[in-house]
Amino acid sequence: MHTDAVHQSQFVLLNNSSTPVLSRLSFHVDEPYAVTVSFRTERGRWVEWTFARELLATGLTDPAGLGDVRVRPDLSEDEAMLTLEIESPDGYASFELEREDVESFLDSTCELVPLGSESEYFDIDALIEEISNV
């Protein structure tokens, strides 16, 4: 069976809370440069953030990101965890992700689109057509 997407759900900790939040990492071949992380809110709705897959991969070993999304190893407290920080005009949130879950997710995305070969899977003509028809 051939798939063109990867989805992985896990529970994460928000702002050092002891109550986990359901999250989902997603990757689609037709958007090979990006990953989406979604968090389930109290009302059962999902909040989504899309950012560079490369940022997530770099964040496994080194701090990555300068803008609204930052990923870094949590070496000060637990090597098995990563910290994902998200900031917007509406607020700030810090999530703890299990490194093993993120590594597994990235491995699955690389089976579909190896890092560095995204341009081979990206249809620029379709993107231009989509934004031209707005």
Coordinates of N, CA and C in Angstrom, one line a residue:
M1 N 0.8 -1.2 0.0 CA 0.0 0.0 0.0 C 0.9 1.2 0.0
H2 N 0.6 2.2 -0.9 CA 1.4 3.4 -1.0 C 0.6 4.5 -0.2
T3 N 1.3 5.3 0.5 CA 0.7 6.4 1.2 C 1.4 7.7 0.8
D4 N 0.7 8.8 1.0 CA 1.4 10.1 0.7 C 1.3 11.0 1.9
A5 N 1.1 10.4 3.1 CA 1.1 11.2 4.3 C 1.5 10.4 5.5
V6 N 2.0 11.1 6.5 CA 2.3 10.4 7.8 C 1.6 11.2 8.9
H7 N 0.9 10.5 9.8 CA 0.3 11.1 10.9 C 0.7 10.4 12.1
Q8 N 1.1 11.1 13.2 CA 1.5 10.4 14.4 C 0.9 11.2 15.6
S9 N 0.1 10.5 16.4 CA -0.4 11.2 17.6 C 0.3 10.8 18.9
Q10 N 0.4 11.7 19.8 CA 1.0 11.4 21.1 C 0.5 12.4 22.1
F11 N 0.7 12.1 23.4 CA 0.4 13.1 24.4 C 1.7 13.9 24.7
V12 N 1.5 15.2 24.9 CA 2.6 16.1 25.3 C 2.3 16.9 26.5
L13 N 3.3 17.4 27.1 CA 3.0 18.3 28.3 C 3.1 19.7 27.9
L14 N 2.1 20.5 28.3 CA 2.0 21.9 28.0 C 2.5 22.8 29.2
N15 N 3.5 23.7 28.9 CA 3.9 24.6 30.0 C 4.2 23.9 31.3
N16 N 4.9 22.8 31.3 CA 5.3 22.1 32.5 C 4.1 21.6 33.3
S17 N 2.9 21.5 32.7 CA 1.7 20.9 33.4 C 1.9 19.4 33.6
S18 N 1.1 18.9 34.5 CA 1.2 17.5 34.7 C 0.1 16.8 34.0
T19 N -0.8 17.5 33.3 CA -1.9 17.0 32.5 C -1.5 17.0 31.0
P20 N -1.4 15.8 30.4 CA -1.0 15.8 29.0 C -2.1 16.3 28.1
V21 N -1.6 16.8 26.9 CA -2.4 17.3 25.8 C -2.2 16.4 24.6
L22 N -3.3 16.0 24.0 CA -3.2 15.2 22.8 C -2.7 16.1 21.6
S23 N -1.6 15.6 21.0 CA -1.1 16.3 19.8 C -0.9 15.3 18.6
R24 N -0.8 15.9 17.5 CA -0.6 15.1 16.2 C 0.4 15.8 15.3
L25 N 1.4 15.0 14.9 CA 2.3 15.5 13.9 C 1.9 15.0 12.5
S26 N 1.9 15.8 11.5 CA 1.4 15.4 10.2 C 2.4 15.9 9.1
F27 N 2.5 15.1 8.1 CA 3.4 15.4 6.9 C 2.7 14.9 5.7
H28 N 2.7 15.7 4.6 CA 2.0 15.3 3.3 C 3.1 15.5 2.2
V29 N 3.2 14.5 1.4 CA 4.1 14.5 0.3 C 3.9 15.8 -0.6
D30 N 2.7 16.2 -0.8 CA 2.5 17.4 -1.7 C 2.9 18.7 -1.0
E31 N 3.3 18.7 0.3 CA 3.9 19.8 0.9 C 5.2 19.3 1.6
P32 N 6.2 18.9 0.8 CA 7.4 18.2 1.3 C 8.3 19.0 2.3
Y33 N 8.2 20.3 2.2 CA 9.1 21.1 3.1 C 8.5 21.3 4.5
A34 N 7.2 21.0 4.7 CA 6.5 21.3 5.9 C 6.0 20.2 6.7
V35 N 5.9 20.4 8.0 CA 5.2 19.5 8.9 C 4.2 20.3 9.7
T36 N 3.1 19.7 10.2 CA 2.1 20.4 11.0 C 2.0 19.7 12.3
V37 N 2.0 20.5 13.3 CA 1.7 20.0 14.7 C 0.4 20.6 15.1
S38 N -0.5 19.7 15.6 CA -1.8 20.1 16.1 C -2.0 19.7 17.5
F39 N -2.7 20.5 18.2 CA -3.0 20.3 19.7 C -4.5 20.4 19.9
R40 N -5.0 19.4 20.6 CA -6.4 19.3 20.9 C -6.7 20.2 22.1
T41 N -7.7 21.1 21.9 CA -8.0 22.0 23.0 C -9.1 21.4 23.9
E42 N -9.4 22.2 24.9 CA -10.4 21.7 25.9 C -11.8 21.5 25.3
R43 N -12.1 22.2 24.2 CA -13.4 22.1 23.6 C -13.4 21.1 22.4
G44 N -12.4 20.3 22.3 CA -12.3 19.3 21.3 C -11.9 19.8 19.9
R45 N -11.5 21.0 19.8 CA -11.1 21.6 18.6 C -9.5 21.4 18.5
W46 N -9.0 21.6 17.3 CA -7.6 21.4 17.1 C -7.0 22.8 16.7
V47 N -5.8 23.1 17.3 CA -5.0 24.3 17.0 C -3.8 23.7 16.2
E48 N -3.6 24.3 15.0 CA -2.5 23.8 14.1 C -1.4 24.8 13.9
W49 N -0.2 24.3 13.8 CA 0.9 25.1 13.4 C 1.7 24.4 12.3
T50 N 2.0 25.1 11.2 CA 2.8 24.4 10.2 C 4.2 25.2 10.1
F51 N 5.2 24.4 10.0 CA 6.6 24.9 10.0 C 7.5 24.0 9.2
A52 N 8.7 24.4 9.0 CA 9.7 23.6 8.2 C 10.0 22.3 8.9
R53 N 10.0 21.2 8.0 CA 10.4 19.9 8.5 C 11.9 19.9 8.9
E54 N 12.7 20.7 8.2 CA 14.1 20.8 8.6 C 14.3 21.4 10.0
L55 N 13.4 22.3 10.4 CA 13.5 22.9 11.7 C 13.3 21.8 12.8
L56 N 12.3 20.9 12.5 CA 12.1 19.8 13.5 C 13.3 18.8 13.5
A57 N 13.8 18.5 12.3 CA 15.0 17.6 12.3 C 16.2 18.2 13.0
T58 N 16.5 19.5 12.8 CA 17.6 20.2 13.4 C 17.4 20.2 14.9
G59 N 16.2 20.4 15.3 CA 15.9 20.6 16.7 C 16.1 19.3 17.6
L60 N 16.3 18.2 16.9 CA 16.6 16.9 17.6 C 18.0 17.0 18.3
T61 N 18.9 17.8 17.7 CA 20.3 17.8 18.2 C 20.7 19.2 18.7
D62 N 20.2 20.3 18.0 CA 20.6 21.7 18.3 C 19.3 22.6 18.4
P63 N 19.4 23.7 19.1 CA 18.3 24.6 19.1 C 18.1 25.1 17.6
A64 N 16.8 25.2 17.2 CA 16.5 25.6 15.9 C 15.3 26.5 15.9
G65 N 15.3 27.5 15.0 CA 14.1 28.4 14.9 C 14.4 29.7 15.6
L66 N 14.1 30.8 14.9 CA 14.3 32.1 15.5 C 12.9 32.9 15.6
G67 N 11.9 32.3 14.9 CA 10.6 33.0 14.9 C 9.6 32.5 15.8
D68 N 8.4 32.3 15.3 CA 7.3 31.8 16.0 C 7.4 30.4 16.5
V69 N 8.2 29.6 15.9 CA 8.3 28.2 16.3 C 9.8 27.9 16.5
R70 N 10.1 27.3 17.7 CA 11.4 26.9 18.0 C 11.4 25.5 18.6
V71 N 12.4 24.7 18.3 CA 12.6 23.4 18.8 C 14.0 23.2 19.3
R72 N 14.1 22.5 20.4 CA 15.4 22.3 21.0 C 15.4 21.1 21.9
P73 N 16.6 20.5 22.0 CA 16.7 19.4 22.9 C 16.6 19.9 24.4
D74 N 16.0 19.1 25.2 CA 15.9 19.5 26.6 C 17.0 18.9 27.4
L75 N 18.2 19.3 27.1 CA 19.4 18.6 27.7 C 19.6 19.0 29.2
S76 N 19.0 20.1 29.6 CA 19.2 20.5 31.0 C 18.4 19.6 31.9
E77 N 17.3 19.0 31.5 CA 16.5 18.2 32.4 C 16.4 16.8 32.0
D78 N 16.1 16.5 30.7 CA 15.9 15.1 30.3 C 16.2 15.0 28.8
E79 N 17.3 14.2 28.5 CA 17.7 13.9 27.2 C 16.7 13.3 26.3
A80 N 15.7 12.6 26.9 CA 14.7 11.9 26.1 C 13.6 12.9 25.6
M81 N 13.7 14.2 26.0 CA 12.6 15.1 25.7 C 13.1 16.2 24.7
L82 N 12.2 16.8 24.0 CA 12.5 18.0 23.2 C 11.5 19.0 23.6
T83 N 11.9 20.3 23.5 CA 11.0 21.4 23.8 C 10.6 22.1 22.5
L84 N 9.3 22.2 22.3 CA 8.7 22.9 21.2 C 8.1 24.2 21.8
E85 N 8.6 25.3 21.3 CA 8.0 26.6 21.8 C 7.3 27.3 20.6
I86 N 6.1 27.7 20.9 CA 5.2 28.4 19.9 C 4.8 29.7 20.5
E87 N 5.0 30.8 19.6 CA 4.6 32.1 20.1 C 3.8 32.8 19.0
S88 N 2.8 33.5 19.4 CA 2.0 34.3 18.5 C 1.6 35.6 19.2
P89 N 0.9 36.5 18.5 CA 0.5 37.7 19.2 C -0.6 37.4 20.3
D90 N -1.2 36.2 20.2 CA -2.1 35.8 21.2 C -1.5 35.1 22.5
G91 N -0.2 34.7 22.4 CA 0.4 34.1 23.6 C 1.6 33.2 23.3
Y92 N 2.0 32.5 24.3 CA 3.2 31.7 24.2 C 2.8 30.3 24.8
A93 N 3.4 29.2 24.2 CA 3.2 27.9 24.8 C 4.5 27.1 24.6
S94 N 4.8 26.3 25.6 CA 6.0 25.4 25.5 C 5.5 24.0 25.7
F95 N 5.9 23.1 24.8 CA 5.5 21.7 24.9 C 6.7 20.8 25.0
E96 N 6.5 19.8 25.8 CA 7.6 18.8 25.9 C 7.2 17.6 25.0
L97 N 8.0 17.2 24.1 CA 7.8 16.1 23.2 C 8.8 15.0 23.4
E98 N 8.4 13.8 23.3 CA 9.3 12.6 23.5 C 10.2 12.6 22.2
R99 N 11.5 12.6 22.4 CA 12.5 12.6 21.3 C 12.2 11.4 20.4
E100 N 12.0 10.2 21.0 CA 11.8 9.0 20.3 C 10.6 9.1 19.3
D101 N 9.5 9.7 19.8 CA 8.3 9.9 18.9 C 8.7 10.8 17.7
V102 N 9.4 11.9 18.0 CA 9.7 12.8 16.9 C 10.7 12.1 15.9
E103 N 11.7 11.4 16.4 CA 12.6 10.6 15.5 C 11.8 9.6 14.7
S104 N 10.9 8.9 15.3 CA 10.1 7.9 14.5 C 9.3 8.6 13.4
F105 N 8.6 9.7 13.8 CA 7.9 10.5 12.8 C 8.7 11.0 11.7
L106 N 9.9 11.6 12.0 CA 10.8 12.1 10.9 C 11.3 10.9 10.1
D107 N 11.6 9.8 10.7 CA 12.0 8.6 9.9 C 10.9 8.2 8.9
S108 N 9.7 8.3 9.3 CA 8.6 7.9 8.4 C 8.4 8.9 7.3
T109 N 8.6 10.2 7.6 CA 8.6 11.2 6.5 C 9.7 11.1 5.5
C110 N 10.9 10.7 6.0 CA 12.0 10.5 5.1 C 11.9 9.3 4.2
E111 N 11.1 8.3 4.6 CA 10.8 7.2 3.7 C 10.0 7.7 2.5
L112 N 9.1 8.7 2.7 CA 8.3 9.2 1.6 C 9.1 10.2 0.8
V113 N 9.8 11.1 1.5 CA 10.6 12.2 0.9 C 11.8 12.4 1.7
P114 N 13.0 11.9 1.2 CA 14.2 12.1 1.9 C 14.6 13.6 2.1
L115 N 15.1 13.9 3.3 CA 15.6 15.3 3.5 C 16.5 15.7 2.4
G116 N 16.4 16.9 1.9 CA 17.2 17.3 0.8 C 16.7 17.1 -0.6
S117 N 15.7 16.3 -0.7 CA 15.1 16.0 -2.0 C 13.7 16.6 -2.2
E118 N 13.3 17.5 -1.3 CA 11.9 18.0 -1.3 C 11.6 18.6 -2.7
S119 N 12.5 19.3 -3.3 CA 12.2 20.0 -4.6 C 11.7 19.0 -5.7
E120 N 12.1 17.7 -5.6 CA 11.7 16.7 -6.5 C 10.2 16.4 -6.4
Y121 N 9.6 16.7 -5.2 CA 8.2 16.4 -4.9 C 7.3 17.6 -4.9
F122 N 7.9 18.8 -5.0 CA 7.1 20.0 -4.9 C 6.7 20.5 -6.2
D123 N 5.4 20.7 -6.4 CA 4.8 21.1 -7.7 C 4.6 22.6 -7.7
I124 N 5.6 23.3 -8.1 CA 5.5 24.8 -8.1 C 4.4 25.3 -9.0
D125 N 4.2 24.6 -10.1 CA 3.1 25.1 -11.1 C 1.8 25.0 -10.4
A126 N 1.5 23.9 -9.6 CA 0.2 23.8 -8.9 C 0.1 24.9 -7.9
L127 N 1.2 25.2 -7.2 CA 1.1 26.3 -6.2 C 0.8 27.6 -6.9
I128 N 1.5 27.9 -8.0 CA 1.2 29.2 -8.7 C -0.2 29.3 -9.1
E129 N -0.7 28.2 -9.7 CA -2.1 28.1 -10.1 C -3.1 28.3 -8.9
E130 N -2.8 27.7 -7.8 CA -3.7 27.8 -6.6 C -3.7 29.3 -6.1
I131 N -2.6 29.9 -6.0 CA -2.6 31.3 -5.5 C -3.0 32.3 -6.5
S132 N -3.0 31.9 -7.8 CA -3.5 32.8 -8.9 C -5.0 32.8 -8.9
N133 N -5.6 31.8 -8.5 CA -7.1 31.6 -8.6 C -7.8 32.1 -7.3
V134 N -7.2 33.0 -6.6 CA -7.8 33.4 -5.3 C -8.8 34.5 -5.6

